[in-house]
Structure formats: structure tokens, C-alpha cells
mmCIF file of C-alpha atoms and ligand atoms in Angstrom:
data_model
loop_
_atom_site.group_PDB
_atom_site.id
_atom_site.type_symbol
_atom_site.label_atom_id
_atom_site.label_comp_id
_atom_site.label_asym_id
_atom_site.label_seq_id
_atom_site.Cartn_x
_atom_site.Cartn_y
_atom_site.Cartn_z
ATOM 1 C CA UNK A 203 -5.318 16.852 -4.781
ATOM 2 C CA UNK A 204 -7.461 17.498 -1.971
ATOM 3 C CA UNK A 205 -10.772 15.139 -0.462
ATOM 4 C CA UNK A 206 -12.722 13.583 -2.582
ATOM 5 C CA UNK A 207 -15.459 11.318 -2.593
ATOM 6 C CA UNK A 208 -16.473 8.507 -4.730
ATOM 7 C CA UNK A 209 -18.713 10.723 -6.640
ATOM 8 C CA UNK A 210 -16.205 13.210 -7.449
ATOM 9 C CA UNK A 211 -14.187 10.167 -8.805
ATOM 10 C CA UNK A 212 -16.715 8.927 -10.760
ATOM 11 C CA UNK A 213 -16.579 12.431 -12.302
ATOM 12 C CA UNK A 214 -13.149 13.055 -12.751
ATOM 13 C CA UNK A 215 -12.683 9.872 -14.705
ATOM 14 C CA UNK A 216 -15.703 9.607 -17.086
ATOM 15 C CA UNK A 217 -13.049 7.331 -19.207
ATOM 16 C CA UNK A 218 -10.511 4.329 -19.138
ATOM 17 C CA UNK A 219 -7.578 7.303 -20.526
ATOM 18 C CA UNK A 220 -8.850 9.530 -17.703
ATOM 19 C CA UNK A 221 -8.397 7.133 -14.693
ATOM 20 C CA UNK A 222 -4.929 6.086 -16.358
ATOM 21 C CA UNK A 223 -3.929 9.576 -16.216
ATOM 22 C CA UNK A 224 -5.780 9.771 -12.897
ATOM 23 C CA UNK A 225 -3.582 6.989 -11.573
ATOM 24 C CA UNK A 226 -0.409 8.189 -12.931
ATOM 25 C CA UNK A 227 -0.841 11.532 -10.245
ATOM 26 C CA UNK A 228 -0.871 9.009 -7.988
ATOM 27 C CA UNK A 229 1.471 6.865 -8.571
ATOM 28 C CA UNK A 230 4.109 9.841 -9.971
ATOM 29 C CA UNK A 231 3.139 13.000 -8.621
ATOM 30 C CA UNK A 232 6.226 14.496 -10.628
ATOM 31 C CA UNK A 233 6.936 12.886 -13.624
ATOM 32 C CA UNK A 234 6.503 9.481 -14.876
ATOM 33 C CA UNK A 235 9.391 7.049 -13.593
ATOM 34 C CA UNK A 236 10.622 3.862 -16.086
ATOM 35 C CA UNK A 237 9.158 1.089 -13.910
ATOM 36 C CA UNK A 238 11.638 -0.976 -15.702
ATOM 37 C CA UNK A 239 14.839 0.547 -15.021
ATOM 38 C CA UNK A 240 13.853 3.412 -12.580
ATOM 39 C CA UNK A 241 14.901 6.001 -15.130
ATOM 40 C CA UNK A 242 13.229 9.761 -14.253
ATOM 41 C CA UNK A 243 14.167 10.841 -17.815
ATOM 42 C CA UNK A 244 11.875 13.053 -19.716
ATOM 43 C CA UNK A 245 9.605 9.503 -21.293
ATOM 44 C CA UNK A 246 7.571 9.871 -24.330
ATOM 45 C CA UNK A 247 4.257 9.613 -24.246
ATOM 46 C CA UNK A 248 3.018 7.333 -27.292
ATOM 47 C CA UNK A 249 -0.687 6.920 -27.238
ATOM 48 C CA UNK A 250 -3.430 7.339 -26.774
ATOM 49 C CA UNK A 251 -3.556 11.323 -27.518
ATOM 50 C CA UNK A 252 -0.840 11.481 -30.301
ATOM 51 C CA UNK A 253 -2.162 9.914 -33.415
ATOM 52 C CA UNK A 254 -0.773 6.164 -32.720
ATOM 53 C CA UNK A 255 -3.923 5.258 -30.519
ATOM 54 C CA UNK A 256 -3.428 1.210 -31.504
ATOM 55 C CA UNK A 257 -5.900 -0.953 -31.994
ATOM 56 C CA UNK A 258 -7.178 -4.433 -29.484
ATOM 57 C CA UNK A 259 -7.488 -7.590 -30.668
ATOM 58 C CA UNK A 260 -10.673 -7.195 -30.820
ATOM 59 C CA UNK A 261 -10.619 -3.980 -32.634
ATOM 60 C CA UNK A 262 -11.702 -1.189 -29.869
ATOM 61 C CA UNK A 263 -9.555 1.777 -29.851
ATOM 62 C CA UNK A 264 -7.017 1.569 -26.932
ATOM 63 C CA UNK A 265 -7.348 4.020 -23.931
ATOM 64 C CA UNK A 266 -4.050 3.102 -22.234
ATOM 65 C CA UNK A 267 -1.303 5.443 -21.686
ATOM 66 C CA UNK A 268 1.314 4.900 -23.127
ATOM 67 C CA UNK A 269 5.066 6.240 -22.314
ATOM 68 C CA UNK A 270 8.293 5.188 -23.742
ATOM 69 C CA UNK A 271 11.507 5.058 -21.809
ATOM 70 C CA UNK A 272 14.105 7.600 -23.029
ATOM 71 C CA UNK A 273 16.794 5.226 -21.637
ATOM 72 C CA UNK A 274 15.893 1.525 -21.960
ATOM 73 C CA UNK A 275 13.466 2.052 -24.832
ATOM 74 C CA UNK A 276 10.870 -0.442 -23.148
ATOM 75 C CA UNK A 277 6.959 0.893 -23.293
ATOM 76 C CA UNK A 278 4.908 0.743 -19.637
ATOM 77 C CA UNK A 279 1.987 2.151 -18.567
ATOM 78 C CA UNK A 280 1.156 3.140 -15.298
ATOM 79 C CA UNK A 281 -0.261 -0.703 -13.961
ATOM 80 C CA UNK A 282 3.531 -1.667 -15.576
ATOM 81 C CA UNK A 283 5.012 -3.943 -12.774
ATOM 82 C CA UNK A 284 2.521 -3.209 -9.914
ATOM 83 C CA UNK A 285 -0.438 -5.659 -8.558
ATOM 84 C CA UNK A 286 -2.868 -4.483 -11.233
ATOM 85 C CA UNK A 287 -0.720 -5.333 -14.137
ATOM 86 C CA UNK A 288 -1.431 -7.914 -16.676
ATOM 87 C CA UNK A 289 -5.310 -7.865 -15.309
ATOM 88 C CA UNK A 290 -8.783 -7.155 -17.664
ATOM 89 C CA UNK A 291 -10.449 -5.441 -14.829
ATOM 90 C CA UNK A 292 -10.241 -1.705 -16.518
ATOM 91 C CA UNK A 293 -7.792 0.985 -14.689
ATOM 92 C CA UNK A 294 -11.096 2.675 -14.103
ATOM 93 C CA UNK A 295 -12.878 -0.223 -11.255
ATOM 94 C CA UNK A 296 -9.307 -0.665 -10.023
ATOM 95 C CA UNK A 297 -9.514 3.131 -9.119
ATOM 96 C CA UNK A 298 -13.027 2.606 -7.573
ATOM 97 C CA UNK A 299 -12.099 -0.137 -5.684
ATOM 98 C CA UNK A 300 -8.719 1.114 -4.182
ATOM 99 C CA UNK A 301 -10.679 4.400 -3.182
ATOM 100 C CA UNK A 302 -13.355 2.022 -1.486
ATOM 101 C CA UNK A 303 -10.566 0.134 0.625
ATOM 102 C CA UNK A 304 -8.777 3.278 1.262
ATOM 103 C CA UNK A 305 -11.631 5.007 2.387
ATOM 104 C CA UNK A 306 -13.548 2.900 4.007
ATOM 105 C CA UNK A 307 -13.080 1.956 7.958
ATOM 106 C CA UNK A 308 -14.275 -1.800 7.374
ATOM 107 C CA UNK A 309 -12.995 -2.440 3.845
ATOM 108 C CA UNK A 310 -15.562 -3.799 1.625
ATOM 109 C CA UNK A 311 -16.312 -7.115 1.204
ATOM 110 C CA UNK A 312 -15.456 -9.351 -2.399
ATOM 111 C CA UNK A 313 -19.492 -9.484 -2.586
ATOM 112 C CA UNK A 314 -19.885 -5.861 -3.212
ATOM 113 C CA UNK A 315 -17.264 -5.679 -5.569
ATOM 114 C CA UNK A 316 -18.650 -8.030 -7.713
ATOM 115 C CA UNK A 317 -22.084 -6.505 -7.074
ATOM 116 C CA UNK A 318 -21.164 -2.615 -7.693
ATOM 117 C CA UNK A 319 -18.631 -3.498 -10.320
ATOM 118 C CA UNK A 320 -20.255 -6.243 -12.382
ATOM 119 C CA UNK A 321 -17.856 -8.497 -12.071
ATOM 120 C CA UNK A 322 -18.100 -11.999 -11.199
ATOM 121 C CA UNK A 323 -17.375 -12.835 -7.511
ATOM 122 C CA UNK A 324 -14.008 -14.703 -8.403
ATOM 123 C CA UNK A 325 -12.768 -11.679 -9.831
ATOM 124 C CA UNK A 326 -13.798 -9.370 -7.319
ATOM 125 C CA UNK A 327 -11.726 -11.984 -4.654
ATOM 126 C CA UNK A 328 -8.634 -11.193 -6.486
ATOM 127 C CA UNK A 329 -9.189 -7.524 -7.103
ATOM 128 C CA UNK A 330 -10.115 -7.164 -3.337
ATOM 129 C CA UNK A 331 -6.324 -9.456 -2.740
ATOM 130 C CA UNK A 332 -4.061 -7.369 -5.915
ATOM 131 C CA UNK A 333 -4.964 -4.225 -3.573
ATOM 132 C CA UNK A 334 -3.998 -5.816 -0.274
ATOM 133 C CA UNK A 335 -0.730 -6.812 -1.833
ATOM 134 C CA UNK A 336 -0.316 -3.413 -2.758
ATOM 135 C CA UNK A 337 -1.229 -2.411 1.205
ATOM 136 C CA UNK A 338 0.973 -4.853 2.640
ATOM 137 C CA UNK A 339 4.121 -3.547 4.432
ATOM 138 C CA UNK A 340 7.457 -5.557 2.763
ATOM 139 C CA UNK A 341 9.620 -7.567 4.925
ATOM 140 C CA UNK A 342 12.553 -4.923 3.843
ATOM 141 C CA UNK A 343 9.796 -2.188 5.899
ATOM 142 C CA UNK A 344 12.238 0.170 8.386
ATOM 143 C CA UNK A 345 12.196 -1.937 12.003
ATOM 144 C CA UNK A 346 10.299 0.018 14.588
ATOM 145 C CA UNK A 347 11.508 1.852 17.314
ATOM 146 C CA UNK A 348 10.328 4.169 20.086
ATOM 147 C CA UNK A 349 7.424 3.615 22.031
ATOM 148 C CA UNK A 350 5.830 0.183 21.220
ATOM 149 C CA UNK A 351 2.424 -1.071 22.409
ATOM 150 C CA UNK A 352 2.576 -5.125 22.144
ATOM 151 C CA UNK A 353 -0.875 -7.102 22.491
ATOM 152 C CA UNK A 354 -2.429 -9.956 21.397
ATOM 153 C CA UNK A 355 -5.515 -11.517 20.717
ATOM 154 C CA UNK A 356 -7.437 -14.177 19.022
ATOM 155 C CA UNK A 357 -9.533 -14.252 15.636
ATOM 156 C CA UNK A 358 -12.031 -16.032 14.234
ATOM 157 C CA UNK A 359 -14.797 -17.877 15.358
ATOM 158 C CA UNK A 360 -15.343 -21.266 16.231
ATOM 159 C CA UNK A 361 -18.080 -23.121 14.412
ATOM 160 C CA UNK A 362 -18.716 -25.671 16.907
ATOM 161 C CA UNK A 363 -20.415 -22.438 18.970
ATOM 162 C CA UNK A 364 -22.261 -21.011 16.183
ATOM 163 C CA UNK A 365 -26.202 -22.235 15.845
ATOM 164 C CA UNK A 366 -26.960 -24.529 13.709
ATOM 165 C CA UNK A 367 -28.450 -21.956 11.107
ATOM 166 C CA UNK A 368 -25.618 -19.659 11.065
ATOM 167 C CA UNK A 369 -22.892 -22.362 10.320
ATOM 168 C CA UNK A 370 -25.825 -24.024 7.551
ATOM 169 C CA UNK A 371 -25.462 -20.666 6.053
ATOM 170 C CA UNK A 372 -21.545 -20.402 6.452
ATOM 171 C CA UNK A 373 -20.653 -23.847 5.233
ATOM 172 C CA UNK A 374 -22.996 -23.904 2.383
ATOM 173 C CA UNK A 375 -21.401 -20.580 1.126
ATOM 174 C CA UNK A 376 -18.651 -19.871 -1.170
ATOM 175 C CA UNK A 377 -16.999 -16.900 1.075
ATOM 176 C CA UNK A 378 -13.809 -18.027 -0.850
ATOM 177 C CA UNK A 379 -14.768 -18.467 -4.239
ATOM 178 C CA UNK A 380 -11.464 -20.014 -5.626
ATOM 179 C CA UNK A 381 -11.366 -23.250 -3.891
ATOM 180 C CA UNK A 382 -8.841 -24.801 -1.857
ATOM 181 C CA UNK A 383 -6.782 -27.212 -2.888
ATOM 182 C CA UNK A 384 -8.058 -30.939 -3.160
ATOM 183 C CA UNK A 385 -7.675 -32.973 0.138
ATOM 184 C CA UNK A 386 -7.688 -29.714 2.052
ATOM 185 C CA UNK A 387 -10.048 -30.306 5.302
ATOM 186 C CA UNK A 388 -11.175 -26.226 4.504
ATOM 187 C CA UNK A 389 -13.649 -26.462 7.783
ATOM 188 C CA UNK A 390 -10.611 -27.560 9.651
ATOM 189 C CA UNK A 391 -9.330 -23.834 9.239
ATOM 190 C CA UNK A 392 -11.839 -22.168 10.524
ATOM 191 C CA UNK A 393 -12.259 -24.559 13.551
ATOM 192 C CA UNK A 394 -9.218 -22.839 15.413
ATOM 193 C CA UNK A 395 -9.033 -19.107 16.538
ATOM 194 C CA UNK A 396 -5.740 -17.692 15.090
ATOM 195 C CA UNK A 397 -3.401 -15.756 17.451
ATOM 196 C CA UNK A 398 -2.571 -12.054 15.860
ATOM 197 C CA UNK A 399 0.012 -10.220 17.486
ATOM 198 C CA UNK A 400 -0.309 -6.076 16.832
ATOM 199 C CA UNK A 401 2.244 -3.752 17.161
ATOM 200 C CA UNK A 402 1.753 0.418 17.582
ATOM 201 C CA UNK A 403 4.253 2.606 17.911
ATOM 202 C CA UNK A 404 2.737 5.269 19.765
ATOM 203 C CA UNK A 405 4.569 8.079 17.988
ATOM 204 C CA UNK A 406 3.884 7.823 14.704
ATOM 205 C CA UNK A 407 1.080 5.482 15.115
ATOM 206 C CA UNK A 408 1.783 2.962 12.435
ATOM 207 C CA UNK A 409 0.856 -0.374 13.440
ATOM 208 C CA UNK A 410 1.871 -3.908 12.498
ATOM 209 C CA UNK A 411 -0.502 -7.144 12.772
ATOM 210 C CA UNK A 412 1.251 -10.728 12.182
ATOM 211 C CA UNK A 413 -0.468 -14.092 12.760
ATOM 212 C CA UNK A 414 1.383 -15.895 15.126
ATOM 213 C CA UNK A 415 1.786 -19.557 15.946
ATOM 214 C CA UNK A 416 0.713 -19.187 19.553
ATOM 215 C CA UNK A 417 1.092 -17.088 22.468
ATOM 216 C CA UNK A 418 4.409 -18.068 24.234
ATOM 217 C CA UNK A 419 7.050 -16.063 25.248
ATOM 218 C CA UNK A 420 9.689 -16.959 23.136
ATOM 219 C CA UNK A 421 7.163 -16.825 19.675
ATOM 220 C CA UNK A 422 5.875 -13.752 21.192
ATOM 221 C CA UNK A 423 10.183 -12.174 21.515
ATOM 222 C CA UNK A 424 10.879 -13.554 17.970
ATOM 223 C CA UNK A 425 7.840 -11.519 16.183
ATOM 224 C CA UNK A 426 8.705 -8.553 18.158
ATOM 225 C CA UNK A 427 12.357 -9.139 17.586
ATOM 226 C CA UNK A 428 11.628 -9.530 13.807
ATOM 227 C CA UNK A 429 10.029 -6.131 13.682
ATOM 228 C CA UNK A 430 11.361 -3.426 16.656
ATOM 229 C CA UNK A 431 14.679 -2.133 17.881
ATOM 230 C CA UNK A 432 13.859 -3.656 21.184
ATOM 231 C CA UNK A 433 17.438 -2.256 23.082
ATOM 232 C CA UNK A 434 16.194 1.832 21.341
ATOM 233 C CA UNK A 435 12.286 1.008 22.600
ATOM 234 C CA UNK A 436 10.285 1.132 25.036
ATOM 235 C CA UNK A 437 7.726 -1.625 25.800
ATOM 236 C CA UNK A 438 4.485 -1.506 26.630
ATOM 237 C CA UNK A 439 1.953 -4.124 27.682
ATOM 238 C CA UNK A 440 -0.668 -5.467 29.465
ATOM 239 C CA UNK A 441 0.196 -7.780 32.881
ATOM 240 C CA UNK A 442 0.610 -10.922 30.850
ATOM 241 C CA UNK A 443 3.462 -13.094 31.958
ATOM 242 C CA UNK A 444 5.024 -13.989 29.039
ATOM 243 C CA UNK A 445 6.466 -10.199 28.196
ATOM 244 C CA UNK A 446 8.034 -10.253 31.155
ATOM 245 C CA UNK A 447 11.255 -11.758 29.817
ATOM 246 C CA UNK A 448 11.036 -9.793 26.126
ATOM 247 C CA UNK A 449 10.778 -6.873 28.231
ATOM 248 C CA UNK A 450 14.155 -6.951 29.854
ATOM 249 C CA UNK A 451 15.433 -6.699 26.175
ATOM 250 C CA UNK A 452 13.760 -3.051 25.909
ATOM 251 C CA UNK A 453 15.084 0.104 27.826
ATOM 252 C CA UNK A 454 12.031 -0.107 29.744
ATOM 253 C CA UNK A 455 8.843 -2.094 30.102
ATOM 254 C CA UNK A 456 5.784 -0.919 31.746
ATOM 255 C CA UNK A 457 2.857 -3.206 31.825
ATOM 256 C CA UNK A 458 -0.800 -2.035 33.368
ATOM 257 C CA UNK A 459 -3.024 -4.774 35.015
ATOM 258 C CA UNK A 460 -6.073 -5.437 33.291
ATOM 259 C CA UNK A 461 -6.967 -7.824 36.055
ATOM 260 C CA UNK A 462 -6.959 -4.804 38.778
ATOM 261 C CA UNK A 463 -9.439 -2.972 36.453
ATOM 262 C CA UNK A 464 -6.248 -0.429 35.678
ATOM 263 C CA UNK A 465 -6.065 0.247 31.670
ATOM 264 C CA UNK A 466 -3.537 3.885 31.957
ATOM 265 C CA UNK A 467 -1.007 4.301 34.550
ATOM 266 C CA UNK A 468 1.052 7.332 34.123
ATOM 267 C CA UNK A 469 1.902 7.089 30.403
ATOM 268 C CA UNK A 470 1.671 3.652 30.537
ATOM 269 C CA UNK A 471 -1.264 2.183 28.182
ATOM 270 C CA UNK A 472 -2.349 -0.428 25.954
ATOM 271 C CA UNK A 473 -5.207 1.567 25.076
ATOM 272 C CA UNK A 474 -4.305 1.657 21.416
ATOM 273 C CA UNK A 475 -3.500 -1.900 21.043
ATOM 274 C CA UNK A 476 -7.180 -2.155 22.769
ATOM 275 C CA UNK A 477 -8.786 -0.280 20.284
ATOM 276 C CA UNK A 478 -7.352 -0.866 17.066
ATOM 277 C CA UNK A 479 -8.465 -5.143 18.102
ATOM 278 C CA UNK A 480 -12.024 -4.182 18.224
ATOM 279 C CA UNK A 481 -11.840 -2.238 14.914
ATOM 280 C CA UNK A 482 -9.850 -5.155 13.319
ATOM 281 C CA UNK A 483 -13.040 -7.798 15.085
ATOM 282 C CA UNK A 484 -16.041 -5.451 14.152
ATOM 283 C CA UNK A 485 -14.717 -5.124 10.645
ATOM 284 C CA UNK A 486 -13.527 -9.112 9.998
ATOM 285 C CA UNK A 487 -17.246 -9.467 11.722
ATOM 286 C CA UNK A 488 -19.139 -7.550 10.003
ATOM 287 C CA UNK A 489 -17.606 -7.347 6.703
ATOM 288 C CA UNK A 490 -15.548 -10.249 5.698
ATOM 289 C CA UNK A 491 -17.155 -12.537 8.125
ATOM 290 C CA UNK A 492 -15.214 -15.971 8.045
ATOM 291 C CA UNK A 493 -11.729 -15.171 6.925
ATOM 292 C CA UNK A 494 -9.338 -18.738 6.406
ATOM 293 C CA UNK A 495 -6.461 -18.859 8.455
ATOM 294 C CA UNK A 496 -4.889 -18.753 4.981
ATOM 295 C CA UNK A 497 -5.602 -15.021 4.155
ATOM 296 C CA UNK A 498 -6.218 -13.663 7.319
ATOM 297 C CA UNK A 499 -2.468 -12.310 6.685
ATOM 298 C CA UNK A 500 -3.548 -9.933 3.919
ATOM 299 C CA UNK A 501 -6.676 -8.641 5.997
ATOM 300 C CA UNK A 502 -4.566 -7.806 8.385
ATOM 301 C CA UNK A 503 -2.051 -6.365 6.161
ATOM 302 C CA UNK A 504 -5.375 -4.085 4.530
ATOM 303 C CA UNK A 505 -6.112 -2.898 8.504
ATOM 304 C CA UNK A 506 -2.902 -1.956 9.265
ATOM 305 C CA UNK A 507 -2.666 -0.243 6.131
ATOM 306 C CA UNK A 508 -5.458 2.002 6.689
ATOM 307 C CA UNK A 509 -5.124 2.331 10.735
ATOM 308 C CA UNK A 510 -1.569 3.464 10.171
ATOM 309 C CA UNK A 511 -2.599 5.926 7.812
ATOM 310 C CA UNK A 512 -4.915 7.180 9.490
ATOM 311 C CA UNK A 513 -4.140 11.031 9.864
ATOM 312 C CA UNK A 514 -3.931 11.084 6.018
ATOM 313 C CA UNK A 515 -7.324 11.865 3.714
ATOM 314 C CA UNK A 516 -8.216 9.729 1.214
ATOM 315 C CA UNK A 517 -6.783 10.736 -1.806
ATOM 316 C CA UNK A 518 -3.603 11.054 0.724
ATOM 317 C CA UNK A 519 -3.708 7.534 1.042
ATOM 318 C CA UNK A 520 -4.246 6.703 -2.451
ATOM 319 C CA UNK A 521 -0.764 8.101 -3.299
ATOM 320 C CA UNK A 522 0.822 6.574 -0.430
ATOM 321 C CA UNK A 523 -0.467 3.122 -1.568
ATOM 322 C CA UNK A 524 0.436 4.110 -5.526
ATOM 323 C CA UNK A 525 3.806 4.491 -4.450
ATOM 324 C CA UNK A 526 4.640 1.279 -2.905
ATOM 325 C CA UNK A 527 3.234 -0.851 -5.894
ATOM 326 C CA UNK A 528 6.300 -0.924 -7.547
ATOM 327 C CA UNK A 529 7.581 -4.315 -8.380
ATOM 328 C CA UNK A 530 4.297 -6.235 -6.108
ATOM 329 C CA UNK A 531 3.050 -8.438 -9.047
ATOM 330 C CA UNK A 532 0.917 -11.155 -8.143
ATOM 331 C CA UNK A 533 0.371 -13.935 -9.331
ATOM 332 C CA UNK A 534 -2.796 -16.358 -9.020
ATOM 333 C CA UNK A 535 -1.030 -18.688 -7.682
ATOM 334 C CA UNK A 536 0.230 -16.478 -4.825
ATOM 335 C CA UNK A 537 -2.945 -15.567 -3.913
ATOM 336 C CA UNK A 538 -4.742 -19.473 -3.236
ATOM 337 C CA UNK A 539 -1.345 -20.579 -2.485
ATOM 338 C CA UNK A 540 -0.462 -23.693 -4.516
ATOM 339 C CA UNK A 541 -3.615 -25.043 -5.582
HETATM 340 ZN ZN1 ZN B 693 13.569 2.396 -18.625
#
């Protein structure tokens, strides 16, 4: 499959059977795989197209596909075990919306959804949130190593500096629409910046975002610990103090001075750290706007996602994001935590 655009979508899957199909190229680009037992066997296909199309409850003939697995005998469709499964929303908006936050730089914001999609804005929250999960890089995700950039920086803004109209506006509006759990001070989240630590690895240029507790040294080592091979790595920062220890755990560190107006010395840089921060701010800005402290995790999941796949087109990144669905249910009660 080569570019598309949302257009060309729209045309390729004029029905709910069409997108299923449509997702099952990107999910399986081979053959279907038993998302039950992980069987490649050749499945059989039960419905809709061979005469057992099945009924709803409420009477509509049935586009899903269909398959049955040769080896454990269970049915599954395409959704089967992945964030979109067990949902109303039809295959076919899930396809629009993943192409949306695939394709575009800033995301798209739960409003839209809801607008574009008719569907109410509580539903378009946890569509937006299913496809994050589905972004978001699993703990189990290969540690980095080679050349990292490490940099920090601080999100969200605080309400006691916005004018009295703005945080009128922001208070008053429901930016969440599944509310937090009784007793929860919710201003109180958004009164605090969040520290975000990013990581880039120069080479391949995948990066990594984590909110972080603060910015110490020893939080900083144990979030780049969790993630890089720092003895196989190179480090690479900017003259802050506290990476001064974390680097002696790397083959090398090399650090420019921001202070001294320097932002490349030889190879040294922390020019992609630099830029993929104000990407991440205009887009939280001027997209999402407030973001809780609470999901900030899966927007930042969503950026990395995209930044890292950067080099890849569209439909490119479609596939990639198919084929790490497997097994990423989610429930509601993941998603507003346990409210
Ligand atoms: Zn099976």
C-alpha cells in the first residue's frame, strides 16, 4: 500500500466489511494470525461473504469478518484482543481516526472526533485513548543503546498566570469529559508543571518521553537506567549539573553549554531533544490544550509514536501501529484510572 489520504480512505472503504478487510492488511499483511493462540494456520473465513452472514440483535445484517481458527477452533475478527475490541464505534471511524493520529503532526483533539464522527464527546475521549494504547511503547520495548540525547523540560501551564478569561473558559469546560473521581481536587493537577524527560537515539531516531517525578540526578539516572544500555551508549546533554554523575555510567558524555550560547559542538548536540520539546508544546498547546497530569503519559506516548516514526508514510505507520495491538485491551477503568 502506498500514500494515501483521508479521501482515498473514505473511498476504499465505502462499508463496515470493507474497512474490516481494510484493517486486516494492516494488521496481517500475510495471512490472518489466531489472536488467540498465535496459530498462522490456513483460518476459515465464516462470514460475512459465504452465506452465514448472521444476524444483530437488533436484526441488521452483520458486516464483520469473520475467521475461524484451524487449531483452537475459537472465532476472532480482526479488533479480536486489540484496543478496539469489544467497542460500538464501527471498524470504519476507528480507521478514520487512527489515520487522523497517524497522520497528523498535532494529533487531533477528542472535540473533533466527536464533531467529524458524530459521536458524543465521551466517546470520542476514549477512542482518541484505545489508539494511544495501541501507540504506546510496552515496558518489555528493546532498551536503547547507541547515541542518546537526554533532556528535560516542563509541561503544562500554570493557571494562577493565565487571565482571568482564559482560566473562566478552562475551568468551566469539560476538556475531560469522564470525570475524576469524587474528592479529587482536579484544578490541583493542573496547578503544577509536570517534568517530562525525552530520550532520542540519534541513530534510529526513535524517541522515548516519560513523566518524571522531578529533575534530580538520581530520578533523572533511574529513568535513563530503566530505558538505555548506559555502559554500550553514548550520552548526550545539555550543561546541566545533574548528568554529570549519570554520565560517568556511559562510554562517553558530551554536554554543550546552552548558557555560552553554544547548541553543536563537534557532533555533540541536543538539537533533537530541542526540537522534538517544541513540537510536543505547540501540539499539547494548540491541540489538546490542558492535558491532567493523569494522561499526559498517553500524549506523550501518541508523540513519540509518531516522532519516532517519522521516516515512515502514513499508511506505513498504520501497519506499524496494527501490529503492536495485539493483546492491548483496555478497559474503562484503565483509562480514568479507578474512578
Ligand atoms: Zn487459535
Amino acid at each position: 500500500m502506498e500514500r494515501i489520504s483521508i479521501i482515498d480512505l473514505v473511498e476504499q472503504i465505502p462499508t463496515e466489511a470493507d474497512a474490516y478487510a481494510f484493517m486486516e492488511r494492516l494488521r496481517w499483511p500475510d495471512k490472518p494470525i489466531c489472536p488467540h493462540c498465535g496459530s498462522e494456520a490456513e483460518h476459515r473465513f465464516l462470514a460475512p461473504e459465504n452465506g452465514s452472514s448472521r444476524r444483530t440483535r437488533t436484526g441488521t445484517l452483520s458486516q464483520r469478518r469473520v475467521w475461524k481458527c484451524r487449531d483452537c477452533k475459537r472465532q476472532f475478527s480482526v479488533i479480536t484482543n486489540t484496543p478496539f475490541h469489544g467497542s460500538k464505534v464501527p471498524v470504519r471511524t476507528w480507521l478514520f481516526v487512527l489515520f487522523e493520529m497517524c497522520a497528523n503532526k498535532n494529533g487531533i483533539a477528542a472535540r473533533e472526533i466527536a464533531r467529524k464522527y458524530r459521536l458524543t464527546n465521551k466517546t470520542a475521549w476514549f477512542v482518541a485513548h484505545r489508539v494511544r494504547l495501541a501507540m504506546e511503547n510496552l515496558p518489555i520495548a528493546e532498551p536503547m543503546r547507541g547515541t542518546i540525547v537526554a533532556d528535560e523540560t516542563f509541561i503544562g501551564g500554570d493557571p494562577l498566570r493565565m487571565n482571568r478569561k482564559t482560566r473562566r473558559r478552562w475551568e468551566g469546560r469539560d476538556e475531560d469529559p469522564v470525570p475524576v473521581a469524587p474528592g479529587a481536587a482536579r484544578p490541583n493537577q493542573h496547578t503544577a508543571k509536570t517534568p517530562v524527560l525525552a530520550l532520542i537515539d540519534t541513530n534510529t531516531g526513535e524517541a522515548r518521553s516519560k513523566v518524571i517525578t522531578d529533575v534530580a540526578g538520581p530520578t533523572l539516572r533511574k529513568a535513563i537506567a530503566n530505558q538505555v544500555v548506559m555502559s554500550g551508549s553514548t550520552l548526550m546533554t545539555d550543561e546541566g549539573p545533574q548528568y554529570n554523575q549519570i554520565g560517568r555510567e556511559f562510554l562517553s558524555h558530551g554536554a554543550v553549554n546552552h548558557h555560552a550560547g553554544e547548541y553543536v559542538r563537534g557532533s555533540v548536540t541536543t538539537n533533537q531533544a530541542e526540537n522534538f520539546f517544541s513540537q510536543l508544546k505547540r501540539s499539547l498547546d494548540g491541540t489538546h490544550h490542558h492535558i491532567s497530569k493523569t494522561h499526559l503519559p498517553r500524549y506523550l506516548a501518541e508523540f513519540d509514536f509518531r516522532y519516532s516514526t517519522r521516516g515512515l508514510t502514513d499508511t506505513q505507520r498504520m501497519q506499524r501501529l496494527m501490529g503492536q495491538t495485539a493483546n492491548r485491551r483496555l478497559s474503562y477503568k484503565r483509562v480514568v484510572g479507578s474512578y
